[in-house]
XYZ file of C-alpha atoms in Angstrom:
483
model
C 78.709 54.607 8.141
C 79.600 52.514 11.496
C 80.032 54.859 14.945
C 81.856 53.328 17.629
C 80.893 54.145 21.124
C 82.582 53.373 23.986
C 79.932 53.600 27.275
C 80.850 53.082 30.656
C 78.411 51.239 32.983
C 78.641 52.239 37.021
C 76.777 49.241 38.381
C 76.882 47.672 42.217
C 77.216 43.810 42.426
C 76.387 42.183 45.720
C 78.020 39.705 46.624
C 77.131 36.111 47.150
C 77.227 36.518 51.211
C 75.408 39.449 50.946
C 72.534 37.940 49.113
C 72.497 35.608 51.076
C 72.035 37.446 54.450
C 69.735 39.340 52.643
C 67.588 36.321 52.079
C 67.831 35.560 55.453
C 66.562 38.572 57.178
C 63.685 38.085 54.637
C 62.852 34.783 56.563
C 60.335 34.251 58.762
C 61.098 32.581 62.518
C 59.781 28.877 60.917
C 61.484 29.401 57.857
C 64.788 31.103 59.623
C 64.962 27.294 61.922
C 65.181 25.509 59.667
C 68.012 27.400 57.682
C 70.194 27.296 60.939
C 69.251 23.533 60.549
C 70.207 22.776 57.107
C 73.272 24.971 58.012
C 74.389 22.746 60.937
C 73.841 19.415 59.181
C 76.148 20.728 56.112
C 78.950 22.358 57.963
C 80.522 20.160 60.573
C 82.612 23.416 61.828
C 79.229 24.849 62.843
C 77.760 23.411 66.293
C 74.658 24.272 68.628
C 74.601 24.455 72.077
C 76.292 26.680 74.603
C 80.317 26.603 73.822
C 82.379 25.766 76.781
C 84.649 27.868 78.013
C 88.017 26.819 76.934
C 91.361 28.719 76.511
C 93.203 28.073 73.348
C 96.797 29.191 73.400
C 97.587 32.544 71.105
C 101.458 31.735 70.703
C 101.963 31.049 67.344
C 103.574 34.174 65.284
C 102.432 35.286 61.762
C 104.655 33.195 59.747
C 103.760 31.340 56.758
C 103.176 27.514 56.604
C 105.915 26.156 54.263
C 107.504 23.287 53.177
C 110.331 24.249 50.919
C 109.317 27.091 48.702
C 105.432 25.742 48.793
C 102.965 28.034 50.299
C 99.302 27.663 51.067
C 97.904 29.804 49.016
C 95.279 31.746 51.296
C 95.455 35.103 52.442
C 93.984 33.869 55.592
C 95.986 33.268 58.529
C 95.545 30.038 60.890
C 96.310 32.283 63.982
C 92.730 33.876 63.312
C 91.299 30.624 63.998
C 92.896 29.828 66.590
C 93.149 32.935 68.844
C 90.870 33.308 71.632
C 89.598 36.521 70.751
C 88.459 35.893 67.392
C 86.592 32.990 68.680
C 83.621 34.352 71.056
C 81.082 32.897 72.856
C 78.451 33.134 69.955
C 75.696 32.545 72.341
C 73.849 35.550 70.463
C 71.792 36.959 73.339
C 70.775 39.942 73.544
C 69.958 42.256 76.396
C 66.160 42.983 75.416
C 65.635 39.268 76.529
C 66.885 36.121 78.303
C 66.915 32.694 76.302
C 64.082 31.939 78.514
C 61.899 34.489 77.273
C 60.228 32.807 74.194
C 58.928 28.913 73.878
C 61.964 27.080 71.192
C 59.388 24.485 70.515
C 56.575 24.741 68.563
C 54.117 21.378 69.074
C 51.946 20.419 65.905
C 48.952 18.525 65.223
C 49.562 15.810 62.407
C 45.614 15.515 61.615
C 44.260 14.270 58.438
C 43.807 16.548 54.904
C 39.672 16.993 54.480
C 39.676 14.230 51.828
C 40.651 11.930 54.163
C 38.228 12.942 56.602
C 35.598 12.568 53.740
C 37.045 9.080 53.037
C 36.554 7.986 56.356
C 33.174 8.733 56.748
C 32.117 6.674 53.383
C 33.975 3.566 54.923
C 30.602 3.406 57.003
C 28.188 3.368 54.129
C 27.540 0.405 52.273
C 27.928 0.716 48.663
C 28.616 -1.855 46.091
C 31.522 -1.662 44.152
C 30.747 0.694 41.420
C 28.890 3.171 43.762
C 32.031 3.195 46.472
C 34.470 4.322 43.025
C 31.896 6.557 41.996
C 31.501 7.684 45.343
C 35.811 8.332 46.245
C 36.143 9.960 42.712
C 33.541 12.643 44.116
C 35.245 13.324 47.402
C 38.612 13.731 45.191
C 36.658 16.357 43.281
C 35.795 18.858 46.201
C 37.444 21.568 46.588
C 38.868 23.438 49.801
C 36.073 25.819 50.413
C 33.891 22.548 50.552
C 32.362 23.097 46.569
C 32.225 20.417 43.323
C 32.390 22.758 40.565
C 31.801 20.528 38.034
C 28.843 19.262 35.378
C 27.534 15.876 36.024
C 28.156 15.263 32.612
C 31.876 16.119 33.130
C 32.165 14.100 36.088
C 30.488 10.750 33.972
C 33.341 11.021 31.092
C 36.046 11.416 33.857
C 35.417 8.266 35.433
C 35.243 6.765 32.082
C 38.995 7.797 30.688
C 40.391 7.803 34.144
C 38.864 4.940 35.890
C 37.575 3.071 33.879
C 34.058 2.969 35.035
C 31.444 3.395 32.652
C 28.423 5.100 34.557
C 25.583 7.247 34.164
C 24.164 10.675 35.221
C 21.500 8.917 37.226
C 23.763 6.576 39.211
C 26.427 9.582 39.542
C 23.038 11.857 40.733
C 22.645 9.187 43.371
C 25.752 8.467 44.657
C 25.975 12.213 44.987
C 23.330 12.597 47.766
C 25.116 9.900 49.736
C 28.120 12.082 49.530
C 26.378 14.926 50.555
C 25.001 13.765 53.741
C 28.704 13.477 54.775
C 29.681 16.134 57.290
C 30.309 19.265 57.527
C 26.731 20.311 56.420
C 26.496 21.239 52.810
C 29.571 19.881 51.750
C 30.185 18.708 47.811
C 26.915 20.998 47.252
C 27.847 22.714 42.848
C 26.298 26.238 44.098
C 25.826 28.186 47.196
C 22.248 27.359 46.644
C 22.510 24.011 46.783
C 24.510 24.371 49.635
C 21.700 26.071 51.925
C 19.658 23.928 51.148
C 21.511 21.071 52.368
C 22.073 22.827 55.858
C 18.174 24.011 56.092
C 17.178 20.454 55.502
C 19.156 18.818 58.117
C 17.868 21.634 60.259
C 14.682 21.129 62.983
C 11.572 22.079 60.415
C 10.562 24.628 62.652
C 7.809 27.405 60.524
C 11.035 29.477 60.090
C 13.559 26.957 58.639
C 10.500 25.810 56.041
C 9.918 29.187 55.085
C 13.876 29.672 54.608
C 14.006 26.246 52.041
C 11.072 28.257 50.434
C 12.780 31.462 49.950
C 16.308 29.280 48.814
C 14.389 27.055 46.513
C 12.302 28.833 44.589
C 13.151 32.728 45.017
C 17.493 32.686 45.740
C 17.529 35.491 43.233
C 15.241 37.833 45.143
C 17.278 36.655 48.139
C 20.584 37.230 47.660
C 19.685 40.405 45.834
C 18.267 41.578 48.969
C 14.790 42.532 47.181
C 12.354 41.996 50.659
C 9.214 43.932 49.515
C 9.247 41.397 46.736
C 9.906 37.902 49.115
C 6.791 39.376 51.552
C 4.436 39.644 48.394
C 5.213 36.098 47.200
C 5.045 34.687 50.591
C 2.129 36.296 51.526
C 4.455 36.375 54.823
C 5.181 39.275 57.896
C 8.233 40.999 58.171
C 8.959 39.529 61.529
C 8.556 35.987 59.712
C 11.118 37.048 56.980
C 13.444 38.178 59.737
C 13.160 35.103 61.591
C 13.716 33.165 58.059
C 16.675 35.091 57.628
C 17.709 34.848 60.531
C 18.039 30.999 60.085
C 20.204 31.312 56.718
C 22.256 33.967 58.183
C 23.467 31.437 60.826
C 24.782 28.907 57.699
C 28.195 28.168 56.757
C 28.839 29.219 52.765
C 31.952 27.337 52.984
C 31.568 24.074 54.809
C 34.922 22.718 53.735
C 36.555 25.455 55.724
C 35.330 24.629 59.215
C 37.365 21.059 58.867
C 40.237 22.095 61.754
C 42.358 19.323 60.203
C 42.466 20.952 57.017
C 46.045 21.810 57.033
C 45.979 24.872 54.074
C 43.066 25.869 56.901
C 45.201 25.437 60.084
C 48.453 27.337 59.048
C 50.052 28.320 62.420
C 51.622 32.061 62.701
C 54.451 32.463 64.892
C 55.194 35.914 65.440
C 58.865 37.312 65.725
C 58.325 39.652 67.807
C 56.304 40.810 70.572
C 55.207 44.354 72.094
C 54.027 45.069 75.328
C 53.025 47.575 77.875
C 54.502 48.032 80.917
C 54.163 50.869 83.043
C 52.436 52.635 80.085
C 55.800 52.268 78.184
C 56.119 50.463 75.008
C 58.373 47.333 75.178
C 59.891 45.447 72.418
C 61.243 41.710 72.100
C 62.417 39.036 69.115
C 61.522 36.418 69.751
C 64.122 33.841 70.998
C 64.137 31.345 68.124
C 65.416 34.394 66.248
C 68.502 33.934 68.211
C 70.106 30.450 68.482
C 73.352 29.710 70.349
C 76.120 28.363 67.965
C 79.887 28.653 68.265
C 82.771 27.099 66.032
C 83.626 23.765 66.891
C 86.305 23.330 68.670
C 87.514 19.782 67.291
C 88.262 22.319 63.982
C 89.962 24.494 65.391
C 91.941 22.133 67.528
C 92.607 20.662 63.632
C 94.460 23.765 62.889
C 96.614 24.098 66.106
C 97.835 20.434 65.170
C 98.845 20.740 61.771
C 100.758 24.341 63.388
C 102.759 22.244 65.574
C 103.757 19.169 63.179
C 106.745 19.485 61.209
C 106.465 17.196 58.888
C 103.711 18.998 56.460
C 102.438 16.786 53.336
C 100.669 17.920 50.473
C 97.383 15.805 51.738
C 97.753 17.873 55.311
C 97.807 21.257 53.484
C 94.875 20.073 51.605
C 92.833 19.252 54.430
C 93.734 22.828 55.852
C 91.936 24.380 53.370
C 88.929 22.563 53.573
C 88.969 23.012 57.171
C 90.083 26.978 56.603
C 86.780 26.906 54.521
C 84.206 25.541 56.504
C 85.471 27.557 59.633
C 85.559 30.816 57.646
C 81.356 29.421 56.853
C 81.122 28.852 60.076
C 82.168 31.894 61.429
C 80.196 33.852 58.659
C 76.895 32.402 59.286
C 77.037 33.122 63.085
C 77.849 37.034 62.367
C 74.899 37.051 59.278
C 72.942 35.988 62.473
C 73.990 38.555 64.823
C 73.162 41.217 61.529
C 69.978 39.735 60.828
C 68.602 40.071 64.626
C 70.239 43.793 64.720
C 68.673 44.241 61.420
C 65.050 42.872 62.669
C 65.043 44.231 66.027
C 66.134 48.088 64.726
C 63.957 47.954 62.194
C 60.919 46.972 64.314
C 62.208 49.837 66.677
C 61.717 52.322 64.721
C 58.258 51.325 63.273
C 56.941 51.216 66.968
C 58.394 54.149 67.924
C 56.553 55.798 64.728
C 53.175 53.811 65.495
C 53.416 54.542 69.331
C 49.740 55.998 69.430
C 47.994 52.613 67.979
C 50.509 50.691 69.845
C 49.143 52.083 73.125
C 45.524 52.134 72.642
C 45.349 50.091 69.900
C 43.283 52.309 67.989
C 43.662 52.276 64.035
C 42.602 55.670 63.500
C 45.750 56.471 65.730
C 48.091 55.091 62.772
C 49.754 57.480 61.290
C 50.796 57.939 57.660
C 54.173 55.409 57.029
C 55.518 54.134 54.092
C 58.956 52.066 53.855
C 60.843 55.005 53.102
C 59.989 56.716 56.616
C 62.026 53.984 58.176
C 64.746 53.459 56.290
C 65.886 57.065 56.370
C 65.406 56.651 60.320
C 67.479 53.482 60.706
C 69.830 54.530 58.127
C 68.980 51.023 55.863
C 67.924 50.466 52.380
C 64.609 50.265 51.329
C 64.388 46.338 50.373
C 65.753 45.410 53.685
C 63.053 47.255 55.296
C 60.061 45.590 52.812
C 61.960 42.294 53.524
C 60.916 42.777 57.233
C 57.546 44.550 57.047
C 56.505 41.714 54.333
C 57.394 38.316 55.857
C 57.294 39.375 59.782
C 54.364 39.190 62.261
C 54.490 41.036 65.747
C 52.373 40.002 68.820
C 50.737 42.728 70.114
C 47.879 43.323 72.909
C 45.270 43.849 70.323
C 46.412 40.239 68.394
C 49.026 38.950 66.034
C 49.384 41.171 62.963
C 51.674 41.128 59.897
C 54.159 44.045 59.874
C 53.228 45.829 56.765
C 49.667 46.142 57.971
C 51.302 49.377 59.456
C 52.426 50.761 56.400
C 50.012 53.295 54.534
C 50.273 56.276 52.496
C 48.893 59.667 53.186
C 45.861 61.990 52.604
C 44.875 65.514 53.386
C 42.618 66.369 55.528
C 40.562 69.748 55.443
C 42.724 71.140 57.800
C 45.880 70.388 55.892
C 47.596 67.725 57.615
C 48.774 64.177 56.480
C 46.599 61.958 58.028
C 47.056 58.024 57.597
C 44.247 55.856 54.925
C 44.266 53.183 57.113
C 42.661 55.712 59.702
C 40.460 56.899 56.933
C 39.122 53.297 56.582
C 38.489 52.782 59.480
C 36.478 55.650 60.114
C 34.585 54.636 57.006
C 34.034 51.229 58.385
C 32.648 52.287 61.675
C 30.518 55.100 60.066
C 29.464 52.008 57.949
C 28.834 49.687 60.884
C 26.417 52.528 62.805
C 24.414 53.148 59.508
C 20.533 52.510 59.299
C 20.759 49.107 57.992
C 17.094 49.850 56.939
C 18.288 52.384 54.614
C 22.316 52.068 54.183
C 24.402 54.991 53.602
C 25.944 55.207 49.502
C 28.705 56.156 48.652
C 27.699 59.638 47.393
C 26.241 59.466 51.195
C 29.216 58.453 52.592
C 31.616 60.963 50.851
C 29.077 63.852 52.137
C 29.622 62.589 55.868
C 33.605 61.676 55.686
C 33.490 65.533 54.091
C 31.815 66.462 57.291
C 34.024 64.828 59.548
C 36.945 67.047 57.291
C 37.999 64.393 54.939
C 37.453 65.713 51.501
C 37.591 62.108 49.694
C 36.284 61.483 46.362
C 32.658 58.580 45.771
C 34.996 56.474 43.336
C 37.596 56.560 46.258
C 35.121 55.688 48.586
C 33.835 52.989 46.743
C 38.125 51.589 46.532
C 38.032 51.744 50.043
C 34.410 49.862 50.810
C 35.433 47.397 47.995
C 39.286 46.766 50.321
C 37.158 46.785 53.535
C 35.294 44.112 51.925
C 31.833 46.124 52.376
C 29.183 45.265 49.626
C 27.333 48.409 48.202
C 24.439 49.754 50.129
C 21.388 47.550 48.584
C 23.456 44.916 49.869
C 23.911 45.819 53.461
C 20.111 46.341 53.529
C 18.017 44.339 56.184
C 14.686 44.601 57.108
């Protein structure tokens, strides 16, 4: 037997413009420039620059443009374009700043990627013909941390299908050290290992850098496992000439390939959009002034308008060209107000997440942050929760303590023994320092670690201590151990 059921659906659409202002509060400063600049170059009715002043007459009376019994069909009137209220200034500043306040410009460094930095270095080796291929396919195969992950093996039968040069291990092997005596230190190393080594041996051969090729050569295991007791007994060594070994490997670069400045996936520039200060002890706020560019409706469009009101001869190809001018002025005029709503929107909502931080924002102290999650500010500023994350995810703020993305200030809450919400950012930090003034002779575990954060009147769970060391990026006590 068939039912029929009839179900009705309650569901909110946005609309187009809405989406799209959405997506533009969601944009960062860099990203948000070069919106306005698409947007300029694709709407003519859409200028930069300071408008001039210039008084347009307001005249013309509410009638309908006909010719005959043909209307335009629009339901938007060409007064509205042309009166002088509905046209304002648009320069967009606010009074939290002057259009002085914040550089516009944004100078960059065109560099060269690391490969090509590699490359030019093995233009002054010689190398015959078959060694210099050899050598280029190599550079091609490090990676950005500085690494070439791959078998030897691999690498033969890859310049065989690829290239078309038919080589062997042994010639690859060799070609290999040339590479690697490229700078930075250590670079195309296959292992960590490998890539000590390489550093210690362009190192002066003092008794402490031998002793540290030693240790990496023929005991890493014991090394990185932090087993000293067991390096002293092979050695037949001190413990002051393990430190000082140590000491020489601590001051190596795992990651050669990320020293190269010119590295561009290395070098990427923050601009923050906004900035906090303190003056007089207060707390003050500002966007930053590429958030707010000056733009008006052009005038020449407008002008458009007021010409075909005063003609009286009105042809179909006239009314047509209304409407396309109608439409890019009602673009125009749409884009500059999403722009006045996305500053409002950015500067209230980063209001009202300083005003909630104010403690940290004054000392800069993370254990002064207080429990905030995106909920706690929309209710305050009265806005949805996805406009908020749009801002907290994609936004950096200049502080006195350094640049810092917004939703760094976002955490969730915890009891303490004394019932009150505290923040697990300040939890983590406490950790981190109680971590930092441990007895790297004998490092604090977690079980350890729970016992004193209990004492300090956090009740907190090992396994949650261990989440929190692991996020901190803090290796487990055997780890931390030093001698």
């Amino acid at each position: 037997m068939l039912k029929q059921q009839l179900s009705f659906k309650l569901s909110q659409k946005l609309s187009p413009q809405q989406i799209q202002l959405m997506k533009m509060i969601q944009l960062p400063t860099q990203a948000f420039e070069q919106r306005i600049s698409q947007e300029l170059e694709e709407n003519p009715a859409l200028e930069g620059g300071k408008e001039e002043s210039e008084n347009f007459d307001d005249e013309f009376s509410n009638e309908e443009f006909d010719e005959g019994n043909e209307v335009i069909e629009t339901d938007i009137n060409v007064d509205d374009y042309l009166s002088d209220d509905e046209v304002p200034s648009y320069k967009l500043s606010a009074n939290n700043y002057s259009a002085d306040d914040e550089e516009r410009q944004m100078p960059y460094a065109a560099g060269t990627s690391f490969t090509q930095y590699l490359m030019q270095q093995l233009s002054t080796y010689r190398l015959t013909e078959e060694e210099e291929e050899i050598a280029q396919f190599l550079v091609g195969s490090v990676d950005e941390s500085g690494y070439i992950r791959r078998e030897i093996q691999d690498i033969v039968d890859d310049l065989a299908f690829t290239q078309n040069v038919y080589t062997s291990e042994e010639k690859v092997e060799k070609v290999l050290k040339i590479v690697q005596d490229l700078d930075p230190a250590g670079v195309a190393a296959r292992d960590l290992q490998e890539c000590l080594l390489i550093q210690l041996e362009r190192k002066e051969q003092t008794p402490s850098v031998t002793l540290a090729i030693a240790i990496i050569d023929e005991s890493f295991d014991y090394f990185s496992k932090k087993h000293y007791k067991k390096l002293i007994q092979k050695f037949d060594i001190t413990e002051d000439q393990l430190r000082d070994a140590i000491h020489e490997i601590e001051g190596l670069n795992p990651k050669p390939g990320g020293t190269y400045s010119g590295n561009t996936r290395m070098a990427e520039h923050v601009v923050p959009d906004f900035a906090i200060k303190i003056i007089d002890g207060e707390l003050d706020l500002t966007l930053n002034g590429r958030n707010a560019p000056e733009l008006h409706v052009s005038h020449d469009y407008t002008n458009m308008l007021k010409g075909y009101k005063e003609s009286k001869d009105k042809s179909k190809a006239q009314k047509d060209a209304v409407m396309f001018i109608k439409q890019k002025l009602d673009a125009a005029k749409w884009f500059i107000d999403a722009i006045k709503q996305r500053q409002q929107t950015l500067f209230v909502t980063m209001n009202s997440i300083m005003h909630h931080q104010e403690e940290y924002f004054l000392t800069g102290d993370e254990r002064k942050l207080k429990p905030m999650i995106l909920k706690d500010i929309a209710d305050k500023i009265n806005m949805d929760v996805s406009t908020v994350s749009r801002v907290a995810n994609s936004k950096y703020v200049d502080t006195p303590y350094g640049t810092k993305l917004i939703k760094e200030f976002f955490s969730e809450s915890m009891k303490n023994d004394q019932g009150e919400d505290v923040s697990t950012k300040e939890i983590k930090k406490i950790l981190e320092i109680t971590i930092s003034e441990e007895d790297k002779r004998k490092p604090l575990t977690d079980d350890k670690l729970a016992k004193i954060l209990l004492e300090k009147g956090y009740p907190i769970a090992r396994r949650t201590i261990a989440k929190y060391r692991e996020q901190l990026d803090l290796p487990v006590a055997r780890l931390r151990k030093e001698i």
